[in-house]
Short mmCIF file of C-alpha atoms in Angstrom, two decimals:
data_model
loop_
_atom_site.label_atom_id
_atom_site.label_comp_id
_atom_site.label_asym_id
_atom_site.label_seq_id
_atom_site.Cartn_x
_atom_site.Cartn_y
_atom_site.Cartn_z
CA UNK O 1 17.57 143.89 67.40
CA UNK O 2 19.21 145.54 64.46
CA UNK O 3 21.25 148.45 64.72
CA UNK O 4 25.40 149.09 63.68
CA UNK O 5 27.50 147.26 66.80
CA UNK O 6 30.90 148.66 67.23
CA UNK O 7 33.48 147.48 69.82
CA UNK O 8 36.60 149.74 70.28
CA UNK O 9 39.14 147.12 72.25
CA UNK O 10 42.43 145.76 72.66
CA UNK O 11 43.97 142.52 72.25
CA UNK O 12 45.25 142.14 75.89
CA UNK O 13 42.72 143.67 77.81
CA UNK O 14 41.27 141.20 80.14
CA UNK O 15 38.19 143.68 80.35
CA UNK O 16 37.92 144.57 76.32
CA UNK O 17 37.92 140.39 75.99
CA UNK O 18 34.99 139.54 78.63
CA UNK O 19 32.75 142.03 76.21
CA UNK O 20 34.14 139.69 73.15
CA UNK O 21 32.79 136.96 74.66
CA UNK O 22 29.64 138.20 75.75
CA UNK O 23 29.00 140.15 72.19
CA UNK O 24 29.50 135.79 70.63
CA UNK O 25 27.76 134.02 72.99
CA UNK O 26 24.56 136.47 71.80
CA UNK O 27 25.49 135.79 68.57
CA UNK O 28 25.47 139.68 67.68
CA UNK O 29 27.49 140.87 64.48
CA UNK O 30 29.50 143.49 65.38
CA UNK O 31 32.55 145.49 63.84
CA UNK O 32 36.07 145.41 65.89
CA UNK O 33 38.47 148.65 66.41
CA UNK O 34 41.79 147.12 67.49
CA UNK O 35 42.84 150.71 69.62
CA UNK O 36 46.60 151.39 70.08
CA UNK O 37 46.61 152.54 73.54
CA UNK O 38 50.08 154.48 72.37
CA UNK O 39 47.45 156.78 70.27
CA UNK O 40 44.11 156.64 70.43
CA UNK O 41 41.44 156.64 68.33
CA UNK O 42 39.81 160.13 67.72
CA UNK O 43 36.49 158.46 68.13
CA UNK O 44 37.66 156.39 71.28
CA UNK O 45 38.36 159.73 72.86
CA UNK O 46 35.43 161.36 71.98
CA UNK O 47 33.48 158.37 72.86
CA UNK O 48 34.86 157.80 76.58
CA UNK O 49 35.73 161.31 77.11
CA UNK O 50 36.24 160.55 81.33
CA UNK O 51 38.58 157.52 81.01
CA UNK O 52 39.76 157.15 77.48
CA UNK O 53 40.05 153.55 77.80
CA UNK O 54 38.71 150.16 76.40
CA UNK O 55 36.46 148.58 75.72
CA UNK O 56 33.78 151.07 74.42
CA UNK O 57 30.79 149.66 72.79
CA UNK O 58 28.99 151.84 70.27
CA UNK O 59 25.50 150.83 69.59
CA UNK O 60 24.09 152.85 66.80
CA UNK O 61 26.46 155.96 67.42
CA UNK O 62 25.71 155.73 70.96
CA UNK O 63 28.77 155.04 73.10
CA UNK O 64 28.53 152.32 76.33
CA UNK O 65 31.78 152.09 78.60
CA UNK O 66 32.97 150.05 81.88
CA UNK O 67 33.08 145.77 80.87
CA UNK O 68 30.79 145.12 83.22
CA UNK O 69 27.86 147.86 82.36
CA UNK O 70 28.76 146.85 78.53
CA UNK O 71 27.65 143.26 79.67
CA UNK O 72 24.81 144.53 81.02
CA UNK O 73 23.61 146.42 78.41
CA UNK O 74 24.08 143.61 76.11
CA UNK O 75 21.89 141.40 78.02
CA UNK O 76 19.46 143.68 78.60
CA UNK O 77 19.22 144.71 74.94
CA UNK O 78 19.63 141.57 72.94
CA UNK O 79 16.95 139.71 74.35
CA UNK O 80 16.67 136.91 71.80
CA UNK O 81 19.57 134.35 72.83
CA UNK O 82 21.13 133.03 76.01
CA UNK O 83 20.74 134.58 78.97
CA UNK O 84 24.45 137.07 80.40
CA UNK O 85 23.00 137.07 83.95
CA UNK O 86 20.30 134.85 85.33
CA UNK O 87 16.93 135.58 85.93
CA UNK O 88 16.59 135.53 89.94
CA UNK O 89 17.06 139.27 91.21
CA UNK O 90 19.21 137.06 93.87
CA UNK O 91 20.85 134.92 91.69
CA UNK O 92 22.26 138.13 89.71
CA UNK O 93 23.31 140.01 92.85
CA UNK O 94 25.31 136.79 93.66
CA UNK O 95 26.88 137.38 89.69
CA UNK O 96 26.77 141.24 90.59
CA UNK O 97 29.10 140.51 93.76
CA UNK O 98 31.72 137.98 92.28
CA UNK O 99 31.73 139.75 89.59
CA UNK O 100 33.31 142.55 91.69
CA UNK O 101 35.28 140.58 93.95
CA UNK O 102 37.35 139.18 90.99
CA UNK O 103 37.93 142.30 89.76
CA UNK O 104 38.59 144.36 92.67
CA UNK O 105 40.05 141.99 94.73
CA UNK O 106 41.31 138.60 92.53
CA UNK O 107 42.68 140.63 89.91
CA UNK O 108 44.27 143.46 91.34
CA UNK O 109 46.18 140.94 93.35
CA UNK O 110 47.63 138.98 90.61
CA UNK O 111 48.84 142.39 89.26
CA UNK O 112 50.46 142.85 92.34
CA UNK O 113 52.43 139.56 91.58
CA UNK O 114 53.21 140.49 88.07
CA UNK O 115 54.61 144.11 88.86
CA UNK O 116 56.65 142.89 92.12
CA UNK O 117 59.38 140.82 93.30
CA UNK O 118 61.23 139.67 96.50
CA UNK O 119 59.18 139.97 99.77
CA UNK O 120 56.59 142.50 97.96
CA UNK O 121 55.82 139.66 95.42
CA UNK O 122 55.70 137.03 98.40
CA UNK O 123 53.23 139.03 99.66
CA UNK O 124 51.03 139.80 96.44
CA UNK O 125 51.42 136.03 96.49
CA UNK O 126 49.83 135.48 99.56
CA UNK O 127 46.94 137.90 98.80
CA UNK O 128 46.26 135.96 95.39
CA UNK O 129 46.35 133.03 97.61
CA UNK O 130 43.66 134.03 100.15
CA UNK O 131 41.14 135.65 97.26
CA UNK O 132 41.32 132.25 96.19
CA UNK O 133 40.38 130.53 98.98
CA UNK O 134 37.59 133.13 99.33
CA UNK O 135 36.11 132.46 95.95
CA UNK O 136 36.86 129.12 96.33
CA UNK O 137 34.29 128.88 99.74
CA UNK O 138 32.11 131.18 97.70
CA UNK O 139 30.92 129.52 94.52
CA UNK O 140 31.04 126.06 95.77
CA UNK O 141 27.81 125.78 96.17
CA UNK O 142 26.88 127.50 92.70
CA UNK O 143 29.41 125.66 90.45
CA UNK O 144 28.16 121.79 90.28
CA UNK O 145 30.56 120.82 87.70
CA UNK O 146 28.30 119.49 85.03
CA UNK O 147 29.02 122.11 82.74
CA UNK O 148 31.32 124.65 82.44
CA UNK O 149 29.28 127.64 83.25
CA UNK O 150 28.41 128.92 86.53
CA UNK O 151 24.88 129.95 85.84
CA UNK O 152 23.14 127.79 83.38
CA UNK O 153 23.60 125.95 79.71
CA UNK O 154 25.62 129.22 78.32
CA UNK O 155 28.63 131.19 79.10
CA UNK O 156 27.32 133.99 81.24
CA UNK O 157 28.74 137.45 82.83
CA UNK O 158 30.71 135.44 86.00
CA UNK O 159 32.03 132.96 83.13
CA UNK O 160 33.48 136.04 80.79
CA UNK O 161 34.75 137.71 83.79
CA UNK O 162 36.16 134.46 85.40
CA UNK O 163 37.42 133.92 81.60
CA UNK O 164 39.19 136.64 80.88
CA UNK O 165 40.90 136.77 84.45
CA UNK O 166 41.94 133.23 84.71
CA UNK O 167 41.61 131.53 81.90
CA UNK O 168 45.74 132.34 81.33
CA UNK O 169 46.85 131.29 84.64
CA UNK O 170 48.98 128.92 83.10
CA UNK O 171 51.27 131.09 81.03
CA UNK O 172 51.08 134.01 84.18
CA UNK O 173 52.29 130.93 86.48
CA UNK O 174 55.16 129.83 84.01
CA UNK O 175 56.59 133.54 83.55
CA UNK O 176 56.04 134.58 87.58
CA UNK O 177 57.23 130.96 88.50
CA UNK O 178 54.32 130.89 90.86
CA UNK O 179 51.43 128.49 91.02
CA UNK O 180 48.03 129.71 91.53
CA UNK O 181 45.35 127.29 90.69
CA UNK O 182 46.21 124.25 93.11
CA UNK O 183 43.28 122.08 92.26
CA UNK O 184 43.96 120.52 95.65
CA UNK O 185 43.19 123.67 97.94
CA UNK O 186 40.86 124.97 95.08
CA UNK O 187 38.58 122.47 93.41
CA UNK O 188 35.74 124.32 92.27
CA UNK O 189 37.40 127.76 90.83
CA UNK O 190 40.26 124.94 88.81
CA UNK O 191 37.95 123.03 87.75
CA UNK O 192 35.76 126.01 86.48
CA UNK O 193 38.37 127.42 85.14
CA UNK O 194 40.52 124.85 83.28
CA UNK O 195 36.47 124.04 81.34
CA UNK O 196 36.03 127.17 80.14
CA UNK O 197 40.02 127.67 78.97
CA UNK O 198 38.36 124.34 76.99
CA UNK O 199 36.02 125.74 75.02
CA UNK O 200 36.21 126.52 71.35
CA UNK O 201 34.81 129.57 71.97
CA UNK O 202 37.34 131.13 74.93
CA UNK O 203 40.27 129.47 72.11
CA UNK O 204 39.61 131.86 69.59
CA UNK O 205 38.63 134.57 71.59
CA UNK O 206 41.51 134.82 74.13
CA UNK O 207 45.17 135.63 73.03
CA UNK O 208 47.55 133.11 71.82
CA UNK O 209 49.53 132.15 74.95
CA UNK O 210 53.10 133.16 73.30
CA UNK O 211 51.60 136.79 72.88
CA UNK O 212 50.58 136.80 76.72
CA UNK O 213 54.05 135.82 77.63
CA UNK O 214 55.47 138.46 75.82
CA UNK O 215 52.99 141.28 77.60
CA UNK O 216 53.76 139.34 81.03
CA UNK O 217 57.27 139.66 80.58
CA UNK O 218 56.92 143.26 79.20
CA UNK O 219 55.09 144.50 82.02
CA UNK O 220 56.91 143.07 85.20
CA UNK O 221 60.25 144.55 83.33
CA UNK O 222 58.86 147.76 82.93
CA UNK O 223 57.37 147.97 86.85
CA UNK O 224 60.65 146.75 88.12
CA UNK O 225 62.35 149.14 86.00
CA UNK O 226 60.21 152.12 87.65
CA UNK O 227 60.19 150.29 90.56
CA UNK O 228 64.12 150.54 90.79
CA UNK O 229 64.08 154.01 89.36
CA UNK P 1 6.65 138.84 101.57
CA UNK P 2 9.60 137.45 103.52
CA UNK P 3 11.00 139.77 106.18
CA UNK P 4 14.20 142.52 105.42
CA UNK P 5 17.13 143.13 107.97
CA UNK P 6 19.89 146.05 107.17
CA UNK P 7 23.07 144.84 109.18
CA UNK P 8 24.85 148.17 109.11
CA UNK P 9 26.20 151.35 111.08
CA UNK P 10 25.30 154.80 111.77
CA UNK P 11 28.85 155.54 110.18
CA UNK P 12 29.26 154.41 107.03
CA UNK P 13 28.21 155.91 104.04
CA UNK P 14 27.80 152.43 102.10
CA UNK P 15 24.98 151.59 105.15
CA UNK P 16 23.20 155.22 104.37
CA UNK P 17 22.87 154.50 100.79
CA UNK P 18 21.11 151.41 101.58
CA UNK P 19 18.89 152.99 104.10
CA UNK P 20 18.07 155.98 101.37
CA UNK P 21 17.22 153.68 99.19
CA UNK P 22 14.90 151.58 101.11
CA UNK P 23 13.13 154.78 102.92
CA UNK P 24 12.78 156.23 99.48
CA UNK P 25 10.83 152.76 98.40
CA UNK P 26 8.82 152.43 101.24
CA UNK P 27 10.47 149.05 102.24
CA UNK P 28 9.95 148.10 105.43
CA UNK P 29 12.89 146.56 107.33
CA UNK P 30 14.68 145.74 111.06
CA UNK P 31 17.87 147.70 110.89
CA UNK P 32 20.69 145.89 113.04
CA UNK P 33 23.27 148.13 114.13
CA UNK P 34 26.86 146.32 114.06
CA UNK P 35 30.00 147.35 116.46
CA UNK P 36 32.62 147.22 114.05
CA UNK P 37 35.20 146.09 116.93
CA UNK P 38 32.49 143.17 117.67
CA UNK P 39 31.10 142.35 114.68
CA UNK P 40 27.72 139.74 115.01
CA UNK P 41 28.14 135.91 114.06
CA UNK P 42 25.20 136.80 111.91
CA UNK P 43 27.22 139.25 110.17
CA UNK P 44 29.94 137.36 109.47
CA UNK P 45 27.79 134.53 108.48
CA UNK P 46 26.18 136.31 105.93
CA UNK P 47 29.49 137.76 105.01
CA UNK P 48 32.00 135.80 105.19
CA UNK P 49 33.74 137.26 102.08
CA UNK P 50 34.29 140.36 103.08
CA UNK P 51 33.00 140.38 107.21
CA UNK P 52 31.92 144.05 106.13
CA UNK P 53 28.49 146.31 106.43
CA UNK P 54 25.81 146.93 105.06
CA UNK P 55 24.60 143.44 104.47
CA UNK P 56 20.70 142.95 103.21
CA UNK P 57 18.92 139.57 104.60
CA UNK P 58 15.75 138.93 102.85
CA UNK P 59 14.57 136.23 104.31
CA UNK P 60 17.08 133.54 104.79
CA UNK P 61 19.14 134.99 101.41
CA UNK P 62 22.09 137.68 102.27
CA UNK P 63 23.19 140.59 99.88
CA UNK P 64 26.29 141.98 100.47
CA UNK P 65 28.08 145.18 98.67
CA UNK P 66 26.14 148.78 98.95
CA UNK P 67 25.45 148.92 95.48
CA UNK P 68 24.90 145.23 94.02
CA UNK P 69 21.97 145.36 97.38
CA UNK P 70 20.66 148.67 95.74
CA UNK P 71 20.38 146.71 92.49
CA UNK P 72 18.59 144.02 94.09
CA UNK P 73 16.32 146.65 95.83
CA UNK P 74 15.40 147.74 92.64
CA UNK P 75 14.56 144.75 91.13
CA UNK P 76 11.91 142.93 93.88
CA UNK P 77 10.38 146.77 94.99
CA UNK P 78 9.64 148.71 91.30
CA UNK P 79 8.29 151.67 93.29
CA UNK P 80 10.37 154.46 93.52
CA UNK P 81 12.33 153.44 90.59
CA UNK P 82 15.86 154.13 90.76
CA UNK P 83 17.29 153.04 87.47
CA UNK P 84 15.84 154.29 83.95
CA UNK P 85 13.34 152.09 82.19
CA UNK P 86 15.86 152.19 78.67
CA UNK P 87 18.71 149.98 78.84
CA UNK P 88 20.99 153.13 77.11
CA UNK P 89 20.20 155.15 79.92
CA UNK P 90 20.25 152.66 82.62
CA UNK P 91 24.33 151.68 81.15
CA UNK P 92 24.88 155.85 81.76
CA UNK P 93 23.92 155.55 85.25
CA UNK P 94 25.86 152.29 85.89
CA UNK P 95 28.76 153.75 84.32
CA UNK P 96 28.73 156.80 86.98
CA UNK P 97 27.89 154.15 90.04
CA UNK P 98 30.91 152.73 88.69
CA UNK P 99 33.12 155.69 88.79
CA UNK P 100 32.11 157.15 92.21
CA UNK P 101 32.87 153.52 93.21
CA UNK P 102 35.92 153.69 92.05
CA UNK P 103 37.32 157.12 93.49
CA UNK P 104 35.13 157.43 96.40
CA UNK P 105 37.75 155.78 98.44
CA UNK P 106 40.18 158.53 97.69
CA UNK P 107 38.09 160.57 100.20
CA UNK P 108 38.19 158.27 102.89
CA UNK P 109 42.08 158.29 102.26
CA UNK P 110 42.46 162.12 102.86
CA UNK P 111 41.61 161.98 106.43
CA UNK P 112 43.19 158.29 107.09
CA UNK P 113 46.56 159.37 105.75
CA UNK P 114 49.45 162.50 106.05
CA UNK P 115 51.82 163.40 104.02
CA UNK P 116 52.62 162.17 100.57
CA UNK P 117 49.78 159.42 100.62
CA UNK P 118 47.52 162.48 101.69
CA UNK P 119 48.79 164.42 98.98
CA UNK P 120 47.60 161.78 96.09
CA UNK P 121 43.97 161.31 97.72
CA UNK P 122 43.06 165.06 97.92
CA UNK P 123 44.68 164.93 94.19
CA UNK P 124 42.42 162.02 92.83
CA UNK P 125 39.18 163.07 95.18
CA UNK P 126 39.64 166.45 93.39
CA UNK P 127 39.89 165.01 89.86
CA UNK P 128 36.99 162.51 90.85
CA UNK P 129 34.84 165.97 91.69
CA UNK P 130 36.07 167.84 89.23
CA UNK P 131 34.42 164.96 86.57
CA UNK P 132 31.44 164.73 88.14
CA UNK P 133 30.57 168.65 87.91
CA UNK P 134 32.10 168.63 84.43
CA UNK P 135 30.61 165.32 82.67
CA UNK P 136 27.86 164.27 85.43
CA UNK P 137 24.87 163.35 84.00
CA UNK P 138 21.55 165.46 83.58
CA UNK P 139 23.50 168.50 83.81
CA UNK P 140 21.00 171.79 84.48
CA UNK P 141 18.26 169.48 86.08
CA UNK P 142 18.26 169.18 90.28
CA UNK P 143 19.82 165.97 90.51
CA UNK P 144 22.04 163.17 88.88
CA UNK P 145 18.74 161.19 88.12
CA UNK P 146 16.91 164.43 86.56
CA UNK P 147 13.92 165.66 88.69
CA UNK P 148 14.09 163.29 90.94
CA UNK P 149 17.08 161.40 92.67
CA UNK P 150 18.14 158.30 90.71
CA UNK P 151 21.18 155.33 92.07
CA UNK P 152 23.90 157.79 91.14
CA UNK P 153 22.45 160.85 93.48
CA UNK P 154 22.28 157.83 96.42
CA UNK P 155 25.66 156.78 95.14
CA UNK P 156 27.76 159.78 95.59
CA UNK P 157 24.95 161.34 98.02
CA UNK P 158 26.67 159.55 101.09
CA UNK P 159 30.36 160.35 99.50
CA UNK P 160 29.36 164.18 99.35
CA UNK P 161 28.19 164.61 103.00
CA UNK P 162 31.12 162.43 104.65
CA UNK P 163 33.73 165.00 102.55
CA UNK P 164 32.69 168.07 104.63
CA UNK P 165 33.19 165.92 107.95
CA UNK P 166 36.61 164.52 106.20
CA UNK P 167 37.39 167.97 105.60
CA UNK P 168 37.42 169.47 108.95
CA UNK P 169 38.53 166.19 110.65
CA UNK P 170 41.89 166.64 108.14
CA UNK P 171 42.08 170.52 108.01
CA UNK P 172 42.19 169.97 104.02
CA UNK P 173 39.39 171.48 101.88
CA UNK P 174 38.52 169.60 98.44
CA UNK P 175 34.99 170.35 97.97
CA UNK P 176 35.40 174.16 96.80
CA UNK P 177 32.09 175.92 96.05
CA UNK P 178 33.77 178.17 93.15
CA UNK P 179 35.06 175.34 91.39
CA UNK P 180 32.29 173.19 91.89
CA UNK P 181 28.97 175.09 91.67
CA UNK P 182 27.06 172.90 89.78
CA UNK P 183 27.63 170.18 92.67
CA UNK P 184 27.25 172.51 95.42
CA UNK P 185 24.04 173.52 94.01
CA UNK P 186 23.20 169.62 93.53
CA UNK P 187 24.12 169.21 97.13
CA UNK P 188 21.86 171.81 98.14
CA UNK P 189 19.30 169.80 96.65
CA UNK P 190 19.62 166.40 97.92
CA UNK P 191 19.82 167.86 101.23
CA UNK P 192 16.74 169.73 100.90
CA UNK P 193 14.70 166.60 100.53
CA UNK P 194 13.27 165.85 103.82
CA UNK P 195 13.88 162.03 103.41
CA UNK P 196 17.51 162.44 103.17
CA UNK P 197 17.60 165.22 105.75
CA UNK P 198 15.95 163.12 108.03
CA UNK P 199 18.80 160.35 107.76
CA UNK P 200 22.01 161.75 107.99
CA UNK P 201 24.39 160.77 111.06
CA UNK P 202 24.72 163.59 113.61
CA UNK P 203 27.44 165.87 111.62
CA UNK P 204 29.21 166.21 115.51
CA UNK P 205 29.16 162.66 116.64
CA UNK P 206 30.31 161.53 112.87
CA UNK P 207 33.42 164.50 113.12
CA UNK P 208 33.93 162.90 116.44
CA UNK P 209 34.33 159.68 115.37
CA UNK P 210 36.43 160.06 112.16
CA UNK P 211 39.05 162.05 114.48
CA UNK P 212 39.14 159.56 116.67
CA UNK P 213 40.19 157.29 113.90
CA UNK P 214 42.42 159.45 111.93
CA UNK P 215 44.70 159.93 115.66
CA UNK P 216 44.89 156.37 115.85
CA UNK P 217 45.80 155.75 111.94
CA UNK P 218 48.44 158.85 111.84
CA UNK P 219 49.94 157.90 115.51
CA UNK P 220 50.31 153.98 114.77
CA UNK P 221 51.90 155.30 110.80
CA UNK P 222 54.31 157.03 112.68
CA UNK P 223 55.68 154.67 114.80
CA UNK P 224 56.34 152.28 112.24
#
């Protein structure tokens, strides 16, 4: 599949990395547009007119946005290479739905943590807590531990997403002084977790852990400042 | 082929979409109706993420969210196709299942809440209308899909109808014929085909039933 790949994206955007990962594990060349969400690319704009956000893939002039329908696209376009989702209509509405629970639920939740404090945070804490447990119940059956990807020999949509959610728990803990991956109440999602923060290929992908710090910190001062206002 | 079951309810526009979507394909299944107050062990069996309708059970295998079952649909039953063949176009229509996802529960906000919260739903319901009838795709043809209705018409097909019943349960109007023609004239359209028609809740019993709700939301708010 040839055709000019460009991916418009930011360093600490959980959703502009997932793509990253999914765009290497293909093994598809592509060109990368670091956007400055302070001022945005002309072609950004004109390429997600409704959101104006990252990541935007551009396939041949022809713009693709939303992480999740990106992945899609990729899998369904690059067919040569490892598999994003699995083959099993069931099997992928399983991906399909975790996919969306980590997002929608998992995610928002630790944002709730990050951009609170006192009983508000205790409680964001709580919520983390029982998404956990959720996921937790949910995948244990799926994730048997002999590799570090959820569907298969290859890092798939569910890994990325999982990935780019997770995989910097340990830095998120250290600045919220919380702990969220107890690999005593959950097993499954640590163990998945702490394997794919592993591999070579989520290493140079995801941001240097200083630079996450640094956003952590930035954004928890900057909701508590507005939070105060 | 092993047997379908819909585990859903009468009022919920996630269940319709389902239902649409399996009428539409010719799929034959049991549909379970589920008291939200007394929800089934089966349901929350097959749920026990979320405990929430519509749930799919093919066979013995559940699949849970509205549109991650129409997905599935769509993959085992080809007929009626509800996604483009070309992965390009097929990422456009995800991309606007995505977004209704996304603000759709702005509407259901308008009638649950007063005041200041009720102020920032009609807001983003309004902004979530006014980018559908502006960017939307296959602008000029009948539907979202083209000629015929495609996942995004099902999509925001149970959103649309539930506004006008959200409307006069909360005495606030968002869906404006002069500033939304082009989706008034869609709505028109999806209501004119008989399969839809033919499974819509009772308009009265569904008003009904959201007032009943919004009392008890904007009575127990106020006492807090």
């Amino acid at each position: 599949m040839a055709g000019r790949v460009v991916l418009h994206g930011m360093w600490a955007s959980p959703y502009s990395k997932r793509v990253e990962l999914a765009l290497k594990v293909k093994g598809i060349e592509y060109e990368y547009v670091e956007e400055d969400l302070k001022n945005k690319s002309e072609e950004l704009l004109r390429y997600n007119p409704v959101h104006k956000k990252v990541p935007v893939l551009v396939h041949d002039g022809k713009p693709i946005a939303e992480s999740l329908v990106i992945i899609e696209y990729i899998d369904e376009t690059w067919k040569e290479g490892p598999r994003l989702l699995p083959q099993d209509p069931y099997e992928r509405a399983k991906v399909r739905f975790w996919a969306g629970f980590l997002q929608q639920q998992l995610f928002e939740a630790i944002f709730a943590v990050i951009k609170t404090d006192g009983e508000a945070q205790e409680r964001a804490g709580k919520e983390v807590h029982e998404k956990l447990k959720v996921l937790e119940e949910g995948i244990k059956g799926s994730y048997s531990g002999g590799s570090p990807f959820i569907n298969g020999n290859s890092m798939g949509l569910l890994d990325t997403v999982v990935c780019s959610i997770l995989g910097a728990h340990k830095i998120q803990e250290e600045v919220l002084g919380v702990k969220f991956l107890d690999p005593e109440k959950y097993p499954t999602v640590t163990s998945w977790v702490t394997a794919l923060a592993e591999l070579p290929l989520a290493k140079e992908t995801m941001p240097p852990p200083e630079k996450v710090a640094g956003l952590l910190q930035f954004l928890r001062s900057k909701a508590l400042e507005s939070a105060a206002a | 082929m092993d047997g379908v079951k819909l585990h859903g309810t009468w009022a919920s526009p996630y269940s319709i979409r389902v239902k649409w979507a399996m009428k539409l394909k010719g799929i034959p299944f049991q549909y379970i109706e589920e008291d939200l107050f007394n929800k089934s062990a089966l349901l929350l069996q097959h749920n026990p993420a979320h405990k929430k309708i519509p749930v799919l059970v093919h066979g013995l295998r559940p699949v849970c969210e509205s549109m991650v079952i129409v997905e599935y649909l769509e993959e085992i039953w080809p007929q009626y196709p509800l996604l483009p063949i070309y992965p390009y176009e097929r990422s456009v229509a995800r991309f606007w299942v995505k977004l209704i996802e996304d603000k759709s529960p702005n509407v259901w906000m308008v009638y649950r809440t007063v005041g200041e919260e009720q102020e920032k739903a009609m807001r983003d319901s309004l902004e979530m209308l006014s980018i559908l009838e502006e960017h939307g795709p296959n602008k000029g043809k009948k539907f979202f899909g083209g000629d015929n209705i495609n996942i995004v018409d099902i999509a925001f097909g149970g959103v649309a109808h539930w506004m006008g019943v959200v409307e006069e349960v909360s005495g606030r109007e968002m869906f404006d014929a002069e500033k939304f023609p082009r989706l008034h004239a869609w709505m028109g359209n999806i209501k004119s085909l008989q399969l839809i028609a033919e499974n819509l809740p009772d308009q009265g019993k569904l008003c009904q039933y959201l007032a009943c709700q919004r009392e008890k939301l904007v009575s127990s708010s106020s006492q807090n």
